[in-house]
Protein backbone atom coordinates (compact mmCIF):
# COMPACT_ATOMS: atom_id res chain seq x y z
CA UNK A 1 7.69 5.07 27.33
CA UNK A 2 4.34 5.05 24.68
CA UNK A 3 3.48 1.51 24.11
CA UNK A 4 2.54 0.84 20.48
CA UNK A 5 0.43 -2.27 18.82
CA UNK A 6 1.24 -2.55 15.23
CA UNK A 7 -1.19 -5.39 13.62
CA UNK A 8 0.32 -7.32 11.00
CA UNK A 9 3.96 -6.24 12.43
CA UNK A 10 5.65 -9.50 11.05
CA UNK A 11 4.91 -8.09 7.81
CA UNK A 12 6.60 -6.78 4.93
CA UNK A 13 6.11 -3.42 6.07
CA UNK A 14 5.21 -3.68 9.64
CA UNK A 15 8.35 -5.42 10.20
CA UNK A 16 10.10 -2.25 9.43
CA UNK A 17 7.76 0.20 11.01
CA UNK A 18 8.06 -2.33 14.28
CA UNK A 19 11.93 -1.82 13.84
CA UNK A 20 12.02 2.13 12.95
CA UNK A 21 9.41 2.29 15.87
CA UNK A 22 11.74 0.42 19.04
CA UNK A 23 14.84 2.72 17.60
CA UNK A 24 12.62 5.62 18.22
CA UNK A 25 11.90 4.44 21.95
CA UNK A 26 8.84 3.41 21.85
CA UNK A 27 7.69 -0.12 23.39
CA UNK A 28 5.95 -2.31 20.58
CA UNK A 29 3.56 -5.16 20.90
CA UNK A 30 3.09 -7.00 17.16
CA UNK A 31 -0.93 -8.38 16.61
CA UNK A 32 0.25 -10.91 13.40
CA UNK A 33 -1.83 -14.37 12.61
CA UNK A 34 1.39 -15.14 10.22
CA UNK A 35 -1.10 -15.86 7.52
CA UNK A 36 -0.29 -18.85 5.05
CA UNK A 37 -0.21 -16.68 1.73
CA UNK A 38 2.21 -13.88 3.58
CA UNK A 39 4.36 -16.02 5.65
CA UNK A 40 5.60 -19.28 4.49
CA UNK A 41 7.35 -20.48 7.20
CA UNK A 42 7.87 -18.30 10.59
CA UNK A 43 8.87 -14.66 10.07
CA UNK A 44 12.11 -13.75 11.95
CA UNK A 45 10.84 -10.92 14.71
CA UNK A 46 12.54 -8.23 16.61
CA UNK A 47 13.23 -9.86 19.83
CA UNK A 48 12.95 -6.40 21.23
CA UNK A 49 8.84 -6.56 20.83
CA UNK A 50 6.88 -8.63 22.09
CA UNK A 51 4.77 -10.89 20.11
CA UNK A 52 0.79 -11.99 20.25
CA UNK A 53 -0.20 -14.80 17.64
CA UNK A 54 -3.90 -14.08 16.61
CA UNK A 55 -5.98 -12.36 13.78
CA UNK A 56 -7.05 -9.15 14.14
CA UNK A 57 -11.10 -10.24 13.14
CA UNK A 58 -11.00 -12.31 16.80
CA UNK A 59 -12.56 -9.74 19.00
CA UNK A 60 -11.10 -11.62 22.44
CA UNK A 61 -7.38 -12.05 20.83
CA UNK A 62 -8.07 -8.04 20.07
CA UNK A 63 -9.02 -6.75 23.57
CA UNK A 64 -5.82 -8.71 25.03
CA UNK A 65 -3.84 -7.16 22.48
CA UNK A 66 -4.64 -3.73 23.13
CA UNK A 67 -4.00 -4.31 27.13
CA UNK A 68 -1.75 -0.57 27.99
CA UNK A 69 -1.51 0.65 24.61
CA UNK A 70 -1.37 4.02 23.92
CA UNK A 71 -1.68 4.05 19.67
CA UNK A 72 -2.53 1.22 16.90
CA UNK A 73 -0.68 1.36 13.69
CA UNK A 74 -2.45 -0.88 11.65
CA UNK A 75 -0.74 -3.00 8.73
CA UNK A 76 -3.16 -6.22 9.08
CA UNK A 77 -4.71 -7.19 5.98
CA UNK A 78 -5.38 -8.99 2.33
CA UNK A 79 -3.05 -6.90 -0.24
CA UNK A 80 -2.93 -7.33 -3.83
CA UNK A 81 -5.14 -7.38 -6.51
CA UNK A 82 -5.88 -11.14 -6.04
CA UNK A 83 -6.66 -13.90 -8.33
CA UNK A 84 -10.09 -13.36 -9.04
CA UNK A 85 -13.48 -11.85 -7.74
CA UNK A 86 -13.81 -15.51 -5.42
CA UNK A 87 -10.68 -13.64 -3.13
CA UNK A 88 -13.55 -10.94 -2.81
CA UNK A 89 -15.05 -12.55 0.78
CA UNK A 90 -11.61 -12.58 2.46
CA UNK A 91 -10.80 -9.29 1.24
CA UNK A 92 -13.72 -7.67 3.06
CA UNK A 93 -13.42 -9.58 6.24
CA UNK A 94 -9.84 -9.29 6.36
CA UNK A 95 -9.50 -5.49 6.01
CA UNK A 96 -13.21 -4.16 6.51
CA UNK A 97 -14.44 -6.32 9.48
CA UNK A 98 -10.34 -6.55 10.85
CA UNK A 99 -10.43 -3.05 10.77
CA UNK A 100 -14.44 -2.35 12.66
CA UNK A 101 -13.25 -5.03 15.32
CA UNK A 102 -10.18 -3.23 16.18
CA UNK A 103 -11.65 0.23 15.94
CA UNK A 104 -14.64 -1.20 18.44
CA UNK A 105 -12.12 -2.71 21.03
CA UNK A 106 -10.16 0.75 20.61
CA UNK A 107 -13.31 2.81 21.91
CA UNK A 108 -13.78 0.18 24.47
CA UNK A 109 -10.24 0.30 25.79
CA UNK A 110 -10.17 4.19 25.29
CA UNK A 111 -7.38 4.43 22.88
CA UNK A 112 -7.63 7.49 20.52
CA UNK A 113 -4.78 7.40 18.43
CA UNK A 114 -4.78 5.20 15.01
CA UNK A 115 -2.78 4.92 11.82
CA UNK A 116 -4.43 2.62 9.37
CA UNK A 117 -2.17 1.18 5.92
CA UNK A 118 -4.48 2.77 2.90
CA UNK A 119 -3.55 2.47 -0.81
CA UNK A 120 -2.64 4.65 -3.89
CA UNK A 121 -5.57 2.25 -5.26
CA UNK A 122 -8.20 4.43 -3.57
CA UNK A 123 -8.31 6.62 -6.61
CA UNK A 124 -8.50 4.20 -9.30
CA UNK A 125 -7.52 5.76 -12.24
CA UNK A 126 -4.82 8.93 -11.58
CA UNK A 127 -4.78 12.18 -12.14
CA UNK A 128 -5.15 13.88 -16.00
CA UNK A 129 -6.04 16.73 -18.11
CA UNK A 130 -7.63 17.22 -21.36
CA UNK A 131 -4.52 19.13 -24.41
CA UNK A 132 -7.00 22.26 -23.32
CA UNK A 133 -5.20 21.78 -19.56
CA UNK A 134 -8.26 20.88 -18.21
CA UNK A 135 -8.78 18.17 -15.18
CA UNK A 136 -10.94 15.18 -16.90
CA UNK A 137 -11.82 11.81 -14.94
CA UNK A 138 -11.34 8.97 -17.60
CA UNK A 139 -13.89 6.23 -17.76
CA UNK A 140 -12.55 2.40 -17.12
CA UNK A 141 -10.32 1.63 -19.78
CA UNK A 142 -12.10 -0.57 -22.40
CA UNK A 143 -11.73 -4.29 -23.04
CA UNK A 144 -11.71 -3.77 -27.01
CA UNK A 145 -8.91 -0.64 -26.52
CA UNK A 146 -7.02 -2.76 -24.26
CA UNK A 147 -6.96 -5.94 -26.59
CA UNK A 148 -5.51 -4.10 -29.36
CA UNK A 149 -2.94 -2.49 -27.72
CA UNK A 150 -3.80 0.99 -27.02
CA UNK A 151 -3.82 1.27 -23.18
CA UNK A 152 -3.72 5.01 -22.72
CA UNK A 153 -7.10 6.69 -20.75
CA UNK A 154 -9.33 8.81 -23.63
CA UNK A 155 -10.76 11.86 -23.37
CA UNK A 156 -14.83 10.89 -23.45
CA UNK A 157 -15.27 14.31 -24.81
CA UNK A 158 -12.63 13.65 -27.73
CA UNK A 159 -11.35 10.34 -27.49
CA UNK A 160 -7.86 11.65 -27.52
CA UNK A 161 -5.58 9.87 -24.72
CA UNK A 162 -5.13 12.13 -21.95
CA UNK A 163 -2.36 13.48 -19.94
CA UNK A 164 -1.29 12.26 -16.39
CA UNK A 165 -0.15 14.15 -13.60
CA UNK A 166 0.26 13.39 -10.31
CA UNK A 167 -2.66 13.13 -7.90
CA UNK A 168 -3.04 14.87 -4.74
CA UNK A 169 -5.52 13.77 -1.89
CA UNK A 170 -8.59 15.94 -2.83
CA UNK A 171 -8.56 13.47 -6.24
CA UNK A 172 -12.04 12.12 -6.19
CA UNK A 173 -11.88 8.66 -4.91
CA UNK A 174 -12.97 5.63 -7.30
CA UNK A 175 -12.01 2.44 -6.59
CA UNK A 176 -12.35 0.31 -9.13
CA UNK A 177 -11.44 -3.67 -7.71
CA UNK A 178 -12.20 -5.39 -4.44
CA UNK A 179 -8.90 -4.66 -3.06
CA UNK A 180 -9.20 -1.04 -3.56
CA UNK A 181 -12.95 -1.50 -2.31
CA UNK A 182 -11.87 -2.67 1.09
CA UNK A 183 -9.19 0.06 1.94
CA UNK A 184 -11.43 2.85 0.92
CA UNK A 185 -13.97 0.84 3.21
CA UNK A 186 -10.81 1.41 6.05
CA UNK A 187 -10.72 4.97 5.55
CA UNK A 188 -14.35 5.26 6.06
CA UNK A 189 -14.21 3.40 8.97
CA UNK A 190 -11.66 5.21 10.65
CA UNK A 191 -13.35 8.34 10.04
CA UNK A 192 -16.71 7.48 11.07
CA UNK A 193 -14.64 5.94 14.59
CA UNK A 194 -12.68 9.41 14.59
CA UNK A 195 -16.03 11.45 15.00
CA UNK A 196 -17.79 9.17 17.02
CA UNK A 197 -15.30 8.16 19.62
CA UNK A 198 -12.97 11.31 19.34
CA UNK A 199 -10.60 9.46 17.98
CA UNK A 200 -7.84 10.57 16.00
CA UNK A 201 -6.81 8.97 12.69
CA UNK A 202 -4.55 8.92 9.96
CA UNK A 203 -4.60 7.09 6.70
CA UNK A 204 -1.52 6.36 4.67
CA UNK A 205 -1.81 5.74 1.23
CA UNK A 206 0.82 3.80 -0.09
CA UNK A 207 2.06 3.87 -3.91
CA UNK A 208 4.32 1.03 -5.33
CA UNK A 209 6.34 -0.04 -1.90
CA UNK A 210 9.38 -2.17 -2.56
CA UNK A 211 12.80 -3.11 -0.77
CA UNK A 212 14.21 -5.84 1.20
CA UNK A 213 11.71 -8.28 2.71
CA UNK A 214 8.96 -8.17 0.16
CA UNK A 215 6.62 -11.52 -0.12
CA UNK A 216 7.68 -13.66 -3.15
CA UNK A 217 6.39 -16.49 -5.18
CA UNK A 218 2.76 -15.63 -4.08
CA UNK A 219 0.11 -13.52 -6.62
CA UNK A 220 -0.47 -11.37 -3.97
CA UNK A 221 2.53 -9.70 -3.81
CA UNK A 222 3.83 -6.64 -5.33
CA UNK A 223 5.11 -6.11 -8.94
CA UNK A 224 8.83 -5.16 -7.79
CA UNK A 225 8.77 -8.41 -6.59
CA UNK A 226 7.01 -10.40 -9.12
CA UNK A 227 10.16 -9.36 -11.56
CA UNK A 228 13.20 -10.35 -8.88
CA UNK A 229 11.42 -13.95 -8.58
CA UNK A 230 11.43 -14.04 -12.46
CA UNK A 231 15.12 -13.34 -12.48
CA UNK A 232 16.14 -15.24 -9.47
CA UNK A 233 14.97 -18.49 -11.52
CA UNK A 234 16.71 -17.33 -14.58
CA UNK A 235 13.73 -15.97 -16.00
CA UNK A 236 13.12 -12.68 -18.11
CA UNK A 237 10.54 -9.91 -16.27
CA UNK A 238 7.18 -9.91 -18.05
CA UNK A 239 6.19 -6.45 -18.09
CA UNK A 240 2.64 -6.19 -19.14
CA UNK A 241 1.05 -3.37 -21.37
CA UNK A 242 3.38 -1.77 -23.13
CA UNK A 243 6.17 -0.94 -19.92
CA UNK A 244 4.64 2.59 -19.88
CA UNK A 245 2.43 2.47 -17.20
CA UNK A 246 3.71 5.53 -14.80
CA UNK A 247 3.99 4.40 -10.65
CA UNK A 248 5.60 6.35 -7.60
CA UNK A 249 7.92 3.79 -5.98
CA UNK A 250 8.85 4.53 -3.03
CA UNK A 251 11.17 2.33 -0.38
CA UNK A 252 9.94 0.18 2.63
CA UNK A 253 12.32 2.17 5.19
CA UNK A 254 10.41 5.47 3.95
CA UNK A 255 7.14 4.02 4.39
CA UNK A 256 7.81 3.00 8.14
CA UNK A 257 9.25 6.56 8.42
CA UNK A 258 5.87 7.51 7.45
CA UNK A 259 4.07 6.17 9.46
CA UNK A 260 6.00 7.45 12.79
CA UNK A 261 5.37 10.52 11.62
CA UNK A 262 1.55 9.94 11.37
CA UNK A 263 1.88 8.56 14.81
CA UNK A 264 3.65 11.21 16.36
CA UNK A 265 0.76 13.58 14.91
CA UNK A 266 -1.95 11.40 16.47
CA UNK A 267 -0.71 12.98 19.59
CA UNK A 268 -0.13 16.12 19.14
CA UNK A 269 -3.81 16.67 17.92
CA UNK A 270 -6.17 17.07 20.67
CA UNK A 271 -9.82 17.44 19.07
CA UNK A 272 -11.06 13.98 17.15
CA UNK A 273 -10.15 14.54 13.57
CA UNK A 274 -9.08 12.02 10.81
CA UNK A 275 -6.52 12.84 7.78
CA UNK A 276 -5.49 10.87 4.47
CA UNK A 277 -1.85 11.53 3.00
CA UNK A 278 0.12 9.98 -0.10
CA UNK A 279 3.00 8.40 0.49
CA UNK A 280 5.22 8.24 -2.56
CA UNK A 281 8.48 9.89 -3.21
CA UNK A 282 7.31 12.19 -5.65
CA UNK A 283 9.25 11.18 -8.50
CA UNK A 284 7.80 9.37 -11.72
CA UNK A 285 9.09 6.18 -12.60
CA UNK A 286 7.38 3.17 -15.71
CA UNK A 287 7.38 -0.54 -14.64
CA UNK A 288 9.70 -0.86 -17.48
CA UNK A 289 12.03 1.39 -16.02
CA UNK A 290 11.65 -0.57 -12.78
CA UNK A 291 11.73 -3.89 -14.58
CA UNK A 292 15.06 -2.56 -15.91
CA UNK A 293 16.89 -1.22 -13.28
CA UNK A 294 16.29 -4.85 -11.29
CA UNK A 295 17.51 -6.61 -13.86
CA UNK A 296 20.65 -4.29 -14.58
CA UNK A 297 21.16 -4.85 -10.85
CA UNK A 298 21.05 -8.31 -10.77
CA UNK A 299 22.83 -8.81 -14.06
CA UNK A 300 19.98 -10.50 -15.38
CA UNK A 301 17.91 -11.20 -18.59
CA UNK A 302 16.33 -8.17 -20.08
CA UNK A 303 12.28 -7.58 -19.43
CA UNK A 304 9.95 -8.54 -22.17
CA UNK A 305 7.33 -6.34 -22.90
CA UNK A 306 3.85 -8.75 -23.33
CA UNK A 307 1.28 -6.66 -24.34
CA UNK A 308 -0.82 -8.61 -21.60
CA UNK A 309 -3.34 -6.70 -19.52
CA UNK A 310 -5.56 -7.19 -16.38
CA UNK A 311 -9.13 -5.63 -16.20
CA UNK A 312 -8.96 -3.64 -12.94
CA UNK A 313 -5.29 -2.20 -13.20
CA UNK A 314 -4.64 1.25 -13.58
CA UNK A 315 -3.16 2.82 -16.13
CA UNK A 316 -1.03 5.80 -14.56
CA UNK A 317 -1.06 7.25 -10.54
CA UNK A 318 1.65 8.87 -9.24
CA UNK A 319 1.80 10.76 -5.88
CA UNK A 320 2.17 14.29 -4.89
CA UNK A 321 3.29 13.78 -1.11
CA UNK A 322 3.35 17.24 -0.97
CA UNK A 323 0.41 17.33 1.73
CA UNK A 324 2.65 15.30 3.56
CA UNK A 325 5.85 17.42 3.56
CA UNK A 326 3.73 20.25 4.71
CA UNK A 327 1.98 18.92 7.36
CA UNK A 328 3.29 16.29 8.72
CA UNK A 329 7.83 17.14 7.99
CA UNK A 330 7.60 13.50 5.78
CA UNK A 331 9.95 13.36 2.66
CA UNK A 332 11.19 10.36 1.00
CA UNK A 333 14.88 9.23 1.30
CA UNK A 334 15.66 6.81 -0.93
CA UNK A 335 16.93 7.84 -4.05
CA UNK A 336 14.97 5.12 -6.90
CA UNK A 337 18.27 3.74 -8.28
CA UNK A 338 19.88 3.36 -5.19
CA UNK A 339 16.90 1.40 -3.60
CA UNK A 340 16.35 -0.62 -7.24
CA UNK A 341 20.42 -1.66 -6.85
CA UNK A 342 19.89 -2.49 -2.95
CA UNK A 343 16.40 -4.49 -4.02
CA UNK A 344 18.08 -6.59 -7.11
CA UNK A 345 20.24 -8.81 -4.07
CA UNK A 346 18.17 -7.98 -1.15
CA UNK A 347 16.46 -11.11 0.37
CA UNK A 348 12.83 -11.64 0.38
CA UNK A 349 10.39 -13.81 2.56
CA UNK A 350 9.12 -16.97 1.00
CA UNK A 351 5.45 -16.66 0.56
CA UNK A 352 2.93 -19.21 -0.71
CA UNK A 353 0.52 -19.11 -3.79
């Protein structure tokens, strides 16, 4: 039986890749520090895995975690855009120095297969073209555009607004917050460990994830589940922008699903290589639609559209997974208004602010 650590396994999505992972006969050891603005009060875990209490930056709590394990899927980390640029420290320590002290004590225990939790963010801006058809990188969206209402990416040749498409992984990469900073900083890592240490790793980068067990009540936490809070109190959604903004969201169950099939991968490669995939399902969804289909779920009040913005969102990335597909037999299962309906009553974990 392969024995499996997955860091930050009491997590939103580690929980489920822990879960998806036992069913699939592996044995799974979970690396979680149950961190105050994830976990409110303690997580309910599989009682099939077996649990170590630490934080993934503590190199001795590392090396005793990583005691006859075969593969690392790491989920540890600060998600989120955050509050402001003071979250920046505990962003890079959390996922940047989390992820060079686990990748050290890796080398050092002689473990060579790792999955590391990247973002959709990596890219900053998404994929467009020009009304000629050509590919054009847009600039960062201006303050002045922004503040009177006209959120669409221009053209700098043109100033027209420019057309999205979806983004595949050969996108330039361009992060353009902290957050996104510190998983591109991941990827890096990973691949730098992969050549040195003939390693082989696999980044996963996550669009919009939702389903049951997302955080709540906490700014760190993901749109889909800013909105069910708002409606759970009786509350309208507050959709920023104009609702237009274009995501990939893709379920929690098909992200774990993922990521076993990065894992199984990891060993069937025998030269040190690294690899980045999307993970998205493919198909385009707004936040308005999302804010919609929630609160037609839940029978709640209709979304109001604010107008509000935040400097370091994106306008528009979507996913092509096709990279995925190909290589690695991944395709997305959950139909979006079957997993919106399931999402509207499913619980979440209480999470702090």
């Amino acid at each position: 039986m392969p024995h499996l650590l997955v860091t930050g396994g009491a997590g939103f999505i580690g929980s489920e890749i822990v879960r998806q992972a036992l069913d699939a006969g592996w044995s799974v050891r979970i690396l979680d520090s149950l961190r105050a603005d994830v976990h409110e009060a303690a997580p309910t875990l599989d009682d099939r895995a077996e649990f170590a209490f630490g934080d993934v930056r503590d190199e001795e709590t590392v090396a005793r975690s990583l005691e006859g394990i075969d593969a690392v899927c790491h989920q540890a980390g600060k998600v989120g855009l955050g509050v402001d640029f003071y979250d920046a420290p505990d962003y890079v320590s959390s996922n940047e120095l989390g992820t060079a002290v686990l990748l050290a004590a890796m080398t050092r225990a002689g473990i060579d297969r790792f999955v590391v939790a990247s973002s959709m963010v990596v890219y900053g801006e998404g994929s467009y073209r020009n009304e000629a058809g050509e590919k054009v990188r847009p600039p960062a969206r201006r303050v002045t555009d922004l503040e009177a209402g006209f959120f669409e990416p221009l053209d700098p040749a043109t100033g027209t607004a420019l057309i999205p498409e979806l983004i595949a992984e050969d996108a330039p990469l361009d992060p353009r917050n902290v957050y996104a900073s510190t998983k591109l900083g991941q990827e890096h890592l990973a691949s730098s460990w992969a050549r040195s240490a003939g390693g082989r790793a696999i980044a996963l980068r996550y669009h919009n994830v939702y389903g049951p067990g997302m955080p709540q009540n906490t700014p760190y936490a993901g749109v889909a589940s800013l909105f069910r809070s708002a409606l759970a109190r009786g509350e309208a959604p507050r959709v920023f922008e104009d609702g237009a903004q274009r995501r990939d969201f893709v379920h929690v169950s098909d992200v774990a699903a993922a990521n076993l099939a990065a894992l199984d991968a990891t060993a069937s490669v025998e030269s040190s290589s690294f690899a980045a995939y999307n993970v998205g399902s493919g198909v385009v969804h707004t936040i308005g639609d999302m804010a919609a289909a929630i609160a037609r779920a839940s029978s709640g009040a209709d979304p109001v559209v604010t107008g509000e913005f935040r400097l370091g969102d994106v306008r528009h990335i979507t996913a092509s997974s096709d990279k995925i597909a190909r290589e690695l037999g991944w395709r997305a299962a959950v139909d979006f208004d079957a997993g919106m309906a399931e999402f509207a009553t499913a619980p979440l974990r209480s999470g702090r602010s």
